[in-house]
Short mmCIF file of N, CA and C and ligand atoms in Angstrom, two decimals:
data_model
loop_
_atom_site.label_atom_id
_atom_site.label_comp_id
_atom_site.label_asym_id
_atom_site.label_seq_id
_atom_site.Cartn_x
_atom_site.Cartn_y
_atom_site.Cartn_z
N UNK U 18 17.79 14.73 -11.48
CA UNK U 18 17.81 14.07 -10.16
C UNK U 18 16.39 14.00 -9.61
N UNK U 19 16.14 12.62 -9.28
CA UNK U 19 15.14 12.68 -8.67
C UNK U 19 14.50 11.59 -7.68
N UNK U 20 13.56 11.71 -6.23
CA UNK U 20 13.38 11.32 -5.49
C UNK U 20 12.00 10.34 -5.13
N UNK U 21 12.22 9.22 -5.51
CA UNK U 21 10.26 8.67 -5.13
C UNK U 21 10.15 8.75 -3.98
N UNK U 22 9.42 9.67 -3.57
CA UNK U 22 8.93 9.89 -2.35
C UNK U 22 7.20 9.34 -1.99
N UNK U 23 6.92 8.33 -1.32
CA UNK U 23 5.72 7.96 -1.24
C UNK U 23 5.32 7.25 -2.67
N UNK U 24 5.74 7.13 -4.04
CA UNK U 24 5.38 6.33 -4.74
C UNK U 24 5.69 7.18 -5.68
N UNK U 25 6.01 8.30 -6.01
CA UNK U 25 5.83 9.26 -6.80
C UNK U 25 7.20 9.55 -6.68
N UNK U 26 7.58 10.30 -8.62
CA UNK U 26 8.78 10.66 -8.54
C UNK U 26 9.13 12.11 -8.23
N UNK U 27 9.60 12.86 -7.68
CA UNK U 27 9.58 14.13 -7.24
C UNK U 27 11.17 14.93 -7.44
N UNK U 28 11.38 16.37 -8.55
CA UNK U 28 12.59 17.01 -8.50
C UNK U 28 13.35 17.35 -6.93
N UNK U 29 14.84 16.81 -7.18
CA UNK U 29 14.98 17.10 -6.23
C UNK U 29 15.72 18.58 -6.02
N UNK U 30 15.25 19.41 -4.53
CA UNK U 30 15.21 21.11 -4.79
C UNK U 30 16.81 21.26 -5.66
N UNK U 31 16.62 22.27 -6.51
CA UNK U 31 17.97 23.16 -6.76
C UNK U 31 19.07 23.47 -5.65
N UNK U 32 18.36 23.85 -4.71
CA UNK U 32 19.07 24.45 -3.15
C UNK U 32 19.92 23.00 -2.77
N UNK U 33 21.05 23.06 -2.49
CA UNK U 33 21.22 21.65 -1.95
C UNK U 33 21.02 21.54 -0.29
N UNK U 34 20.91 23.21 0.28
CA UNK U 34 20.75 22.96 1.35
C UNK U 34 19.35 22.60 2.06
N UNK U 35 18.84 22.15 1.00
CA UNK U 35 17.43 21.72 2.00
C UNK U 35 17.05 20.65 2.60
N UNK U 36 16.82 20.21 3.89
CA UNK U 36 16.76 19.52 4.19
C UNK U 36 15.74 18.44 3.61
N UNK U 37 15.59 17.24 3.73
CA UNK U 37 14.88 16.03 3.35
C UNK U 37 13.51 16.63 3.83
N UNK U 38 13.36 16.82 5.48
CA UNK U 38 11.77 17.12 6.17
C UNK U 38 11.59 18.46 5.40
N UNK U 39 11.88 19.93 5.07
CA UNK U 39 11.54 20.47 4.50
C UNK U 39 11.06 20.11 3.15
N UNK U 40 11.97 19.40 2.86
CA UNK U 40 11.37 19.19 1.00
C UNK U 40 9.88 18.62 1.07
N UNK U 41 9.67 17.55 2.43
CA UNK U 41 8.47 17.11 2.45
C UNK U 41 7.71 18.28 2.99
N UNK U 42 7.95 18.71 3.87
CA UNK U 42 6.49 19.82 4.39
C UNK U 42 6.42 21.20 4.10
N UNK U 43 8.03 21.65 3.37
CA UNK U 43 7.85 23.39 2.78
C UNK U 43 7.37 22.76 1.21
N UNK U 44 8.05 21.69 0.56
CA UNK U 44 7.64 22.24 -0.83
C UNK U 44 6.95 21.31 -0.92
N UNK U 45 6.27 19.88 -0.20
CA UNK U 45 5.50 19.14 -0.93
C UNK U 45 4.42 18.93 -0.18
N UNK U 46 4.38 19.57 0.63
CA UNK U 46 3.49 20.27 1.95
C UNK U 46 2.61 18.77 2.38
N UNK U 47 3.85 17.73 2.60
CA UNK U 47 3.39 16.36 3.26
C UNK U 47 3.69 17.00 4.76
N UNK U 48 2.49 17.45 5.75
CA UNK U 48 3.10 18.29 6.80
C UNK U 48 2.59 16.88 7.32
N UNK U 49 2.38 15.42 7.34
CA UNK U 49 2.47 14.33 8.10
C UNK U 49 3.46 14.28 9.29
N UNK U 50 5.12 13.86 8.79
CA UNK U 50 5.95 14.71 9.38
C UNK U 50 6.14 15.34 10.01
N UNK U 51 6.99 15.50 11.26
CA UNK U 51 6.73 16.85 12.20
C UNK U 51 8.18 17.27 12.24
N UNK U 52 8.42 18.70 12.79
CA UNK U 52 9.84 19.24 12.71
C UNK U 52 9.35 19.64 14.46
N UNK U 53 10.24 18.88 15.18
CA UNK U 53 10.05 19.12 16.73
C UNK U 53 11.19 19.66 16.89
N UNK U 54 12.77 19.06 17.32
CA UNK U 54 13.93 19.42 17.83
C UNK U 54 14.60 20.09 16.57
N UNK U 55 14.60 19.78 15.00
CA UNK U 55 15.24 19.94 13.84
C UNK U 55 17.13 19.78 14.39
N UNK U 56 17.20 18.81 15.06
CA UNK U 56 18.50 18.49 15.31
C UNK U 56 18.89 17.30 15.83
N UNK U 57 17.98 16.84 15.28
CA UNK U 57 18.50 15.02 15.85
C UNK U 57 18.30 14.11 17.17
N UNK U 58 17.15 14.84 18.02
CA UNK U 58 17.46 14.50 19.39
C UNK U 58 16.09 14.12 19.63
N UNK U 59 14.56 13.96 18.53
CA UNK U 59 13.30 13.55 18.91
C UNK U 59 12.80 12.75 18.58
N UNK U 60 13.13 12.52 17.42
CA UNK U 60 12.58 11.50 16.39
C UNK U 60 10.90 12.03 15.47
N UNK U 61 10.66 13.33 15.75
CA UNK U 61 9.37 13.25 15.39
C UNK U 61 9.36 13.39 13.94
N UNK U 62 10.51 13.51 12.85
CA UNK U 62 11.00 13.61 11.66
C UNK U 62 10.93 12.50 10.87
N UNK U 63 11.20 11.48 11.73
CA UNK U 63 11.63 9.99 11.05
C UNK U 63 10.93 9.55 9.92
N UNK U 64 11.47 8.75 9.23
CA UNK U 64 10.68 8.43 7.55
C UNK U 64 11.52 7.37 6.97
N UNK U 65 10.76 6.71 6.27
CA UNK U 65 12.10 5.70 5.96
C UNK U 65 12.34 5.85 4.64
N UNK U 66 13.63 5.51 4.05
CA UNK U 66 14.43 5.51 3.36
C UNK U 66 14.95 3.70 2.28
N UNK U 67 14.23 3.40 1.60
CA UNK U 67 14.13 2.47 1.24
C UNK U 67 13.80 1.10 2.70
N UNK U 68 13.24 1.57 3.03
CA UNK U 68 13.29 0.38 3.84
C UNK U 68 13.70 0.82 5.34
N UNK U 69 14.43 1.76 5.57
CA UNK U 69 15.35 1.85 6.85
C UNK U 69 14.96 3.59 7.35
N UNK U 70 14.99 3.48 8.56
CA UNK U 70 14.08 4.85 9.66
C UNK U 70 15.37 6.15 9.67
N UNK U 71 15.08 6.98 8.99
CA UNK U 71 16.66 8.02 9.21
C UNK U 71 15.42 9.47 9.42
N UNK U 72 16.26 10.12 10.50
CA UNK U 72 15.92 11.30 10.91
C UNK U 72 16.00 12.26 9.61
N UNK U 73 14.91 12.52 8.94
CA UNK U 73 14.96 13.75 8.11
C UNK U 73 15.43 15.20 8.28
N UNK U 74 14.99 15.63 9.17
CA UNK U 74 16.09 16.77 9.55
C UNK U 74 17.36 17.18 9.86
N UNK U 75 18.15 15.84 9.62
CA UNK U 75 19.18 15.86 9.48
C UNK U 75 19.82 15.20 8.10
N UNK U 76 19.14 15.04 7.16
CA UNK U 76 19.09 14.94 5.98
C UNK U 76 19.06 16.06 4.86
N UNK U 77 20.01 16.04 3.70
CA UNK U 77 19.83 16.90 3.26
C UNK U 77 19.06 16.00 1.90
N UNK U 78 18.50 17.08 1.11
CA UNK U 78 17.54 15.73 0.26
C UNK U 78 17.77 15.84 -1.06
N UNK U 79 19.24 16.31 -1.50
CA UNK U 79 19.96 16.01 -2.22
C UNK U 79 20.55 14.53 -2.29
N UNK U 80 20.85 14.40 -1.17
CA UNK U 80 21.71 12.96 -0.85
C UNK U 80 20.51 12.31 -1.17
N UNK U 81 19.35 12.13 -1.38
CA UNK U 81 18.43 10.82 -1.69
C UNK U 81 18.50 10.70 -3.45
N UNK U 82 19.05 11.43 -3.78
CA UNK U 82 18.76 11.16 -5.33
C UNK U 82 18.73 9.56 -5.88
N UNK U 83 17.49 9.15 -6.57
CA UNK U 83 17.36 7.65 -6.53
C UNK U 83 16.77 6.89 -5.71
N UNK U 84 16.82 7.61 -4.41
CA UNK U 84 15.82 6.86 -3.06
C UNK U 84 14.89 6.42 -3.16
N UNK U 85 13.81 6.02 -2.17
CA UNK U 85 12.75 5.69 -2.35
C UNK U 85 12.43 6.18 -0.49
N UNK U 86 11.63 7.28 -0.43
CA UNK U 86 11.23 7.66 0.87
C UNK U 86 9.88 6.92 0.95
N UNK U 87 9.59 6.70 2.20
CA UNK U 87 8.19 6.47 2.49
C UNK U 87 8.32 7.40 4.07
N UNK U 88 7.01 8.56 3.94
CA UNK U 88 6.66 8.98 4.56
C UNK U 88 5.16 8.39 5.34
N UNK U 89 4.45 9.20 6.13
CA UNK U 89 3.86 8.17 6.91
C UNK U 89 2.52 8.80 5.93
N UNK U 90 2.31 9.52 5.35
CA UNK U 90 1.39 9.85 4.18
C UNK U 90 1.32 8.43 3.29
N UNK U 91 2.08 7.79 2.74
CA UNK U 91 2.17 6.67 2.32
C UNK U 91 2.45 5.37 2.63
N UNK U 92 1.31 5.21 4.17
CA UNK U 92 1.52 4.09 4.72
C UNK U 92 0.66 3.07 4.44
N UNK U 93 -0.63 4.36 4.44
CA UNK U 93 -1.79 4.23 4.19
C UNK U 93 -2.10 3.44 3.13
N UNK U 94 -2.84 2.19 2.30
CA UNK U 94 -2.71 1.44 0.91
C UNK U 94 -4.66 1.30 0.66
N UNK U 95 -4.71 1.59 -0.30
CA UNK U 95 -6.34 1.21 -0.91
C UNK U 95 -7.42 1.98 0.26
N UNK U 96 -7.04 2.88 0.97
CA UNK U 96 -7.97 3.32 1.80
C UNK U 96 -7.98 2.47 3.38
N UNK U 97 -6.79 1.90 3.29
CA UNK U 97 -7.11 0.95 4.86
C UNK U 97 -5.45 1.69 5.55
N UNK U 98 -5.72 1.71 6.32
CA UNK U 98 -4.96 2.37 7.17
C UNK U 98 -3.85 1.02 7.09
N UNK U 99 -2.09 1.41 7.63
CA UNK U 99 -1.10 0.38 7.53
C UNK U 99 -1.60 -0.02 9.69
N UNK U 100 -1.63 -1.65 9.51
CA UNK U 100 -2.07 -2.39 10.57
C UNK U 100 -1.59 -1.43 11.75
N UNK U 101 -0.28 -0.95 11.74
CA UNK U 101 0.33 -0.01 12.96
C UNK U 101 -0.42 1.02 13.12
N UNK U 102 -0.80 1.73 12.33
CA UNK U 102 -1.67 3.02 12.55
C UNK U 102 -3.20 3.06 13.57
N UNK U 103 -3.57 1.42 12.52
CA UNK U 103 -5.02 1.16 13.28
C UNK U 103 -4.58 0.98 14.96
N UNK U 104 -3.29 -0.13 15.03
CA UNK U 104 -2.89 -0.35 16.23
C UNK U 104 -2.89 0.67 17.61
N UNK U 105 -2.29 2.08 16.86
CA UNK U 105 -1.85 3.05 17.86
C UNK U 105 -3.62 3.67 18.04
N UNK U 106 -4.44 3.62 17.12
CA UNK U 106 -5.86 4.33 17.27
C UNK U 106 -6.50 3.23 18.93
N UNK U 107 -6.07 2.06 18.33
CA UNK U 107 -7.03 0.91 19.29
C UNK U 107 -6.28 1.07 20.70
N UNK U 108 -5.11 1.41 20.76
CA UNK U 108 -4.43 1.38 22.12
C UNK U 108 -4.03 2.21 22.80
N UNK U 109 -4.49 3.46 22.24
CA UNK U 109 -4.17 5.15 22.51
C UNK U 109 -3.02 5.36 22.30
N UNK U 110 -2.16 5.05 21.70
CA UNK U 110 -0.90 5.50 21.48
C UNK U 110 -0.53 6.88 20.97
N UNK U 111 -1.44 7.43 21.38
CA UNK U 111 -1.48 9.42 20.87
C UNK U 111 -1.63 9.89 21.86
N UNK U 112 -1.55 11.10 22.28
CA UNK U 112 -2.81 12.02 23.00
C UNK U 112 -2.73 13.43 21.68
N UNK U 113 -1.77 13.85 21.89
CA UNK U 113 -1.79 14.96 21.03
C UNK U 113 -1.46 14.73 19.15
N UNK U 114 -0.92 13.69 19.61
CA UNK U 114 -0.67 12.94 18.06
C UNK U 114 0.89 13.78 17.57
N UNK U 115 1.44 14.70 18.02
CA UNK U 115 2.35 15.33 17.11
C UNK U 115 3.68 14.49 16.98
N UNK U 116 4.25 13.38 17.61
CA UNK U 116 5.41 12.25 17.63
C UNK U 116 4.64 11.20 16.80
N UNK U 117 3.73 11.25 16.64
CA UNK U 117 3.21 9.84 15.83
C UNK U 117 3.46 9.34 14.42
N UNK U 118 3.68 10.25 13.89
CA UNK U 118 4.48 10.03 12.53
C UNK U 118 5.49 9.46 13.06
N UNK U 119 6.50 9.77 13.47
CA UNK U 119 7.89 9.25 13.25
C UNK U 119 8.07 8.45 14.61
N UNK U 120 6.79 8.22 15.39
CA UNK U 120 6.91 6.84 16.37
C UNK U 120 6.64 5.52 14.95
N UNK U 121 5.72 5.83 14.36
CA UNK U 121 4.96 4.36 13.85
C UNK U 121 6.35 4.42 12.37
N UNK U 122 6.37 5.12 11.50
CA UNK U 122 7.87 4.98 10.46
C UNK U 122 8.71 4.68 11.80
N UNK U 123 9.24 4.86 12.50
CA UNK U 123 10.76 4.46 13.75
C UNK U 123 10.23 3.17 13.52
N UNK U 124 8.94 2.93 14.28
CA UNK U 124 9.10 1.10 14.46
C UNK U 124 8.90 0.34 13.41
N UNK U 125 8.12 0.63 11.88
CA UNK U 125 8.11 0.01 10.61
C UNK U 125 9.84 -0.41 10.52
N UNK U 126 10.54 0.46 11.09
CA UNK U 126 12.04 0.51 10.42
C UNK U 126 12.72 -0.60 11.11
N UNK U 127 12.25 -0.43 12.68
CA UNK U 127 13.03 -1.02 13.75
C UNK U 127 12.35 -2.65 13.73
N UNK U 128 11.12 -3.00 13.18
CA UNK U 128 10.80 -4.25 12.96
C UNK U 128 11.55 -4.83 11.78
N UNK U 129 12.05 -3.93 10.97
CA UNK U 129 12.75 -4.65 9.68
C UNK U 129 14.51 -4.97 10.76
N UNK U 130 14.66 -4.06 11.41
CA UNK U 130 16.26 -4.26 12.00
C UNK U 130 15.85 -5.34 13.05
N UNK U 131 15.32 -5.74 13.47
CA UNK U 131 14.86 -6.84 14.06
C UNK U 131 14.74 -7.78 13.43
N UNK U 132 13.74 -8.00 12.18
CA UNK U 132 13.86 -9.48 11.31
C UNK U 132 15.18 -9.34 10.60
N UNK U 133 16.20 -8.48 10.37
CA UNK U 133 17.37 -8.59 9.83
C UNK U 133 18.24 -9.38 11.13
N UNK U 134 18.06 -9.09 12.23
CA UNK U 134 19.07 -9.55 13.14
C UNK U 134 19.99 -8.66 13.76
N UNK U 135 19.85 -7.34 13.41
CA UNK U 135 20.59 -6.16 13.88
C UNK U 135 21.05 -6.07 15.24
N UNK U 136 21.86 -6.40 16.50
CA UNK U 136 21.52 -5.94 17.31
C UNK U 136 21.31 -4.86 17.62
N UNK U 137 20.99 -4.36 19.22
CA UNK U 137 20.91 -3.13 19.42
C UNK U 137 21.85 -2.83 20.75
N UNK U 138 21.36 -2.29 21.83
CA UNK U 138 22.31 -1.97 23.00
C UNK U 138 22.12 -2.96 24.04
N UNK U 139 20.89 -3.36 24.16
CA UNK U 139 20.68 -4.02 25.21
C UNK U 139 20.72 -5.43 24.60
N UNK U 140 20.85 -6.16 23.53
CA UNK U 140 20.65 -7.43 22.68
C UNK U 140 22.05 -8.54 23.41
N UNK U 141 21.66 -9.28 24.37
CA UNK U 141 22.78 -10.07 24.82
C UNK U 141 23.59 -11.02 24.14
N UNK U 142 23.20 -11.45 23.23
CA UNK U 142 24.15 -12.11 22.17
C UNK U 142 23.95 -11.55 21.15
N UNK U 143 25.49 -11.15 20.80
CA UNK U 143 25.47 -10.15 19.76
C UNK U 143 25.73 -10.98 18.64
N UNK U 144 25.68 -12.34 18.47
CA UNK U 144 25.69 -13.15 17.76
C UNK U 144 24.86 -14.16 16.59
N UNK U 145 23.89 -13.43 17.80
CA UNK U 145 22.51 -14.17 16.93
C UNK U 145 22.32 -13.73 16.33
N UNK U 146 21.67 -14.55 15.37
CA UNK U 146 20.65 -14.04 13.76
C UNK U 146 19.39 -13.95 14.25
N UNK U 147 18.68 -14.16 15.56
CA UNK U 147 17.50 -14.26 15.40
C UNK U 147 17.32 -13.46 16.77
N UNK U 148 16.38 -12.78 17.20
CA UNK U 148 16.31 -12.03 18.32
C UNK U 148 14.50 -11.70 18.66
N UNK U 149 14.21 -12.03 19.67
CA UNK U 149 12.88 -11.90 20.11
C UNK U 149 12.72 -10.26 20.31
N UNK U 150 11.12 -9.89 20.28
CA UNK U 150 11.35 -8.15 20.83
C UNK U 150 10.37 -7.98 21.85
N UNK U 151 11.10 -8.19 22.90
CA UNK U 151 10.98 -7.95 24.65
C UNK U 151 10.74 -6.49 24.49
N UNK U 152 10.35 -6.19 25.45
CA UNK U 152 9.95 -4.85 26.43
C UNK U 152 11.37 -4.48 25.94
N UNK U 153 12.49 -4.90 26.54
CA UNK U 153 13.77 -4.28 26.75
C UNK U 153 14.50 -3.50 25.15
N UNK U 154 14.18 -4.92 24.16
CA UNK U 154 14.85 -4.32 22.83
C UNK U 154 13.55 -3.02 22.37
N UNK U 155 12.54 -3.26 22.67
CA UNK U 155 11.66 -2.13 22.06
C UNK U 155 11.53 -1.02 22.62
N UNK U 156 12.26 -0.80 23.86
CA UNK U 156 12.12 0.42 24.59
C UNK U 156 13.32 1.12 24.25
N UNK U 157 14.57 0.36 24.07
CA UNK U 157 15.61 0.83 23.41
C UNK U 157 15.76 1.24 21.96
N UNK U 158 15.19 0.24 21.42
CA UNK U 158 15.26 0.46 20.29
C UNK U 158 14.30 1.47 20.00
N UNK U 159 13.27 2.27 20.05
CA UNK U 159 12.23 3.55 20.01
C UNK U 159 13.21 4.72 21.08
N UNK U 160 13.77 4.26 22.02
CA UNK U 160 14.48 5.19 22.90
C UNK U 160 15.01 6.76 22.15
N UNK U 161 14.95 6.67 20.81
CA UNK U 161 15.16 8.03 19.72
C UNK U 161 13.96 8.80 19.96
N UNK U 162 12.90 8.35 19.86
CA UNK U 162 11.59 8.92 19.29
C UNK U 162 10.73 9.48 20.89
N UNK U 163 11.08 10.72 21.18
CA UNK U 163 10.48 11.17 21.98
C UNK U 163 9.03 11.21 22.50
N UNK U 164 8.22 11.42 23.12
CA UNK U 164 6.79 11.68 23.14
C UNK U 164 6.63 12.40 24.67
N UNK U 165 6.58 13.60 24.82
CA UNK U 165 6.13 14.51 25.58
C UNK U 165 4.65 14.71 26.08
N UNK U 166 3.92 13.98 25.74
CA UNK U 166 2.48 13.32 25.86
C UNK U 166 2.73 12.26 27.18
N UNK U 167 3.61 11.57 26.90
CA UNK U 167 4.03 10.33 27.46
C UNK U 167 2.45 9.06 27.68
N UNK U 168 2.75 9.22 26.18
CA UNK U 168 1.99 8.20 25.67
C UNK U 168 2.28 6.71 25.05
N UNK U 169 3.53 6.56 25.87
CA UNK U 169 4.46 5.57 25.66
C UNK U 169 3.79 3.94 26.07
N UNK U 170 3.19 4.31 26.82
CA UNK U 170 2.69 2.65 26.93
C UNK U 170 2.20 2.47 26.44
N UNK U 171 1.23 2.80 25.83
CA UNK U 171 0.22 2.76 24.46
C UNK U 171 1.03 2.54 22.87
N UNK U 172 2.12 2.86 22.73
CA UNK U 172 2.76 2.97 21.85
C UNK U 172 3.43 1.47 21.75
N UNK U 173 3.82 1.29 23.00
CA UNK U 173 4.57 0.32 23.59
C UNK U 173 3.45 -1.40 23.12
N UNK U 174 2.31 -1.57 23.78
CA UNK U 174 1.14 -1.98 23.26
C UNK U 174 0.66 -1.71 22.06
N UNK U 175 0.72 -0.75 21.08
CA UNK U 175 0.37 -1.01 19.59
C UNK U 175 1.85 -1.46 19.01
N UNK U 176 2.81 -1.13 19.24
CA UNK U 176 3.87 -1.95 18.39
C UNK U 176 4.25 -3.08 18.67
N UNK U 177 3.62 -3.92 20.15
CA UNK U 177 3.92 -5.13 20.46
C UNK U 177 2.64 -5.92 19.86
N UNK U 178 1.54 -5.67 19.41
CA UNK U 178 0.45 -5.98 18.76
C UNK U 178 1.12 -6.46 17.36
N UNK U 179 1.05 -5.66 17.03
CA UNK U 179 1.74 -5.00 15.16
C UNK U 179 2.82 -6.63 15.15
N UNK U 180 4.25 -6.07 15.48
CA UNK U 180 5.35 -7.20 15.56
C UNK U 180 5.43 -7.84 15.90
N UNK U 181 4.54 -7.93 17.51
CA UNK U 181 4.75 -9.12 17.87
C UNK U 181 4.30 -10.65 17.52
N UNK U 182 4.65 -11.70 18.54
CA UNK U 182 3.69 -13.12 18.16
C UNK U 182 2.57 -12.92 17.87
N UNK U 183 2.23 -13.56 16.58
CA UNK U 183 0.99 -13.71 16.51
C UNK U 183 0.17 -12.42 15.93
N UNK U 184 1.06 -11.47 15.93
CA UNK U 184 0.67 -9.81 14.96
C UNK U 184 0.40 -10.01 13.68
N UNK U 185 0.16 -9.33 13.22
CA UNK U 185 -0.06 -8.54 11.65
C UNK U 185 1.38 -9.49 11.11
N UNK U 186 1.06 -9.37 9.34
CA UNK U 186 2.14 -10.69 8.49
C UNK U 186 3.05 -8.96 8.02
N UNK U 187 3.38 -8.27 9.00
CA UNK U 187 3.57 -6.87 8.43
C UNK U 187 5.17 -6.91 8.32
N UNK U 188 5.56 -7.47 9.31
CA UNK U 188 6.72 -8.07 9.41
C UNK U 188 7.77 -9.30 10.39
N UNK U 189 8.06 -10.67 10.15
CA UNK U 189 7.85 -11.57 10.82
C UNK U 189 8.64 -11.37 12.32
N UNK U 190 8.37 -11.10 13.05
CA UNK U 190 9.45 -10.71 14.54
C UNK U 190 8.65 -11.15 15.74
N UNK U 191 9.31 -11.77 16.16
CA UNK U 191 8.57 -13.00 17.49
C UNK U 191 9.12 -12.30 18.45
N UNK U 192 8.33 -12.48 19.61
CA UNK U 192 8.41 -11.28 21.47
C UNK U 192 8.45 -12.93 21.61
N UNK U 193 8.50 -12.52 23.34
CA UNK U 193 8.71 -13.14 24.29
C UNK U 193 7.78 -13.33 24.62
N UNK U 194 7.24 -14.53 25.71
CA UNK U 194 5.93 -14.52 26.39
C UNK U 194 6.12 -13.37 27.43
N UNK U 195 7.00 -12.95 28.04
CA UNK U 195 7.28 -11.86 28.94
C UNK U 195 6.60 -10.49 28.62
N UNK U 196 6.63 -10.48 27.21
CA UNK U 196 6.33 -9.05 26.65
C UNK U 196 4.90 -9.00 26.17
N UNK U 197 4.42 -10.29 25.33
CA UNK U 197 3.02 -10.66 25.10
C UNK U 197 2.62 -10.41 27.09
N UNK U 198 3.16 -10.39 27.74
CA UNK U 198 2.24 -10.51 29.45
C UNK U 198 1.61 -8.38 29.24
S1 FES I 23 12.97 17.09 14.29
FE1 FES I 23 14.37 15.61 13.60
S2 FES I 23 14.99 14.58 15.42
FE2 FES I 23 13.72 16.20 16.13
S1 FES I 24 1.30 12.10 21.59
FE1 FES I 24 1.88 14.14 22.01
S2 FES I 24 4.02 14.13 21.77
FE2 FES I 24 3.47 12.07 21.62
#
């Protein structure tokens, strides 16, 4: 059994009880990752999972056998930082930095559930295939990912950079002129 984690294939533990974020920061000591609440309620864990943002600490990392994780260790490509990262440096989207892992993996994830058409809570036609990302869907949709810094507007401003009109080809998802304001 085994797990590509970041690009690499990796055993997955004997223990089945170990969680996914441990496997990354006890045994593969990717401490990128942060273990804040270890119960589902911060988001500072988040990592994606072929493609899609799932809370690692509530993962056990048995269940990935075959996966393909990308942690925020492997966002990074040829030495250039992934466009979101530079984003959150240019717009302060840190102070202490410890939510920033699993703010910038949350929104890599939440821009793919956006160009899929996913709705979310606040998405008024639940019908559409196509959905702009306003203030409203991006505040909801990050609404997981805590930041006790409250460095949220900054966050708010590098992921409307990143996805939005006229952003990075990182992933295609059109805002509103409301939200470009
Ligand atoms: S550490 Fe996983 S949600 Fe808080
Ligand atoms: S920057 Fe400190 S918790 Fe978010």
């Amino acid at each position: 059994m085994s797990i590509t984690i970041n690009g690499s294939p990796i055993d997955v533990p004997a223990d089945p009880r170990v969680s996914l974020l441990d496997l990354l920061r006890e045994h593969l000591h990717l401490s990128g990752t942060k273990k804040g609440c270890n119960q589902g309620a911060c988001g500072a864990c988040t990592v994606l999972v072929d493609g899609e943002r799932i809370l690692s600490c509530l993962a056990l990392a048995a269940q990935y056998d075959g996966r393909e994780i990308v942690s925020i260790e492997g966002l990074a490509q040829g030495g250039e930082l992934h466009p979101l990262q530079a984003a959150f440096i240019e717009h302060d989207g840190f102070q202490c930095g410890y939510c920033t892992p699993g703010q910038i993996c949350s929104a890599i994830g939440m821009a793919a559930e956006i160009a899929r058409g996913i709705p979310s809570h606040v998405t008024g036609d639940l019908l559409a295939t196509t959905m702009d990302l306003t203030h409203d869907e991006l505040r909801e949709r990050m609404s997981g990912n805590l930041c006790r810094c409250g460095a949220h507007n900054g966050i708010v401003a590098a992921i409307t950079e990143v996805f939005g009109q006229g952003g990075a080809d990182v992933t295609p998802v059109l805002v509103s002129e409301e939200t470009a304001a």
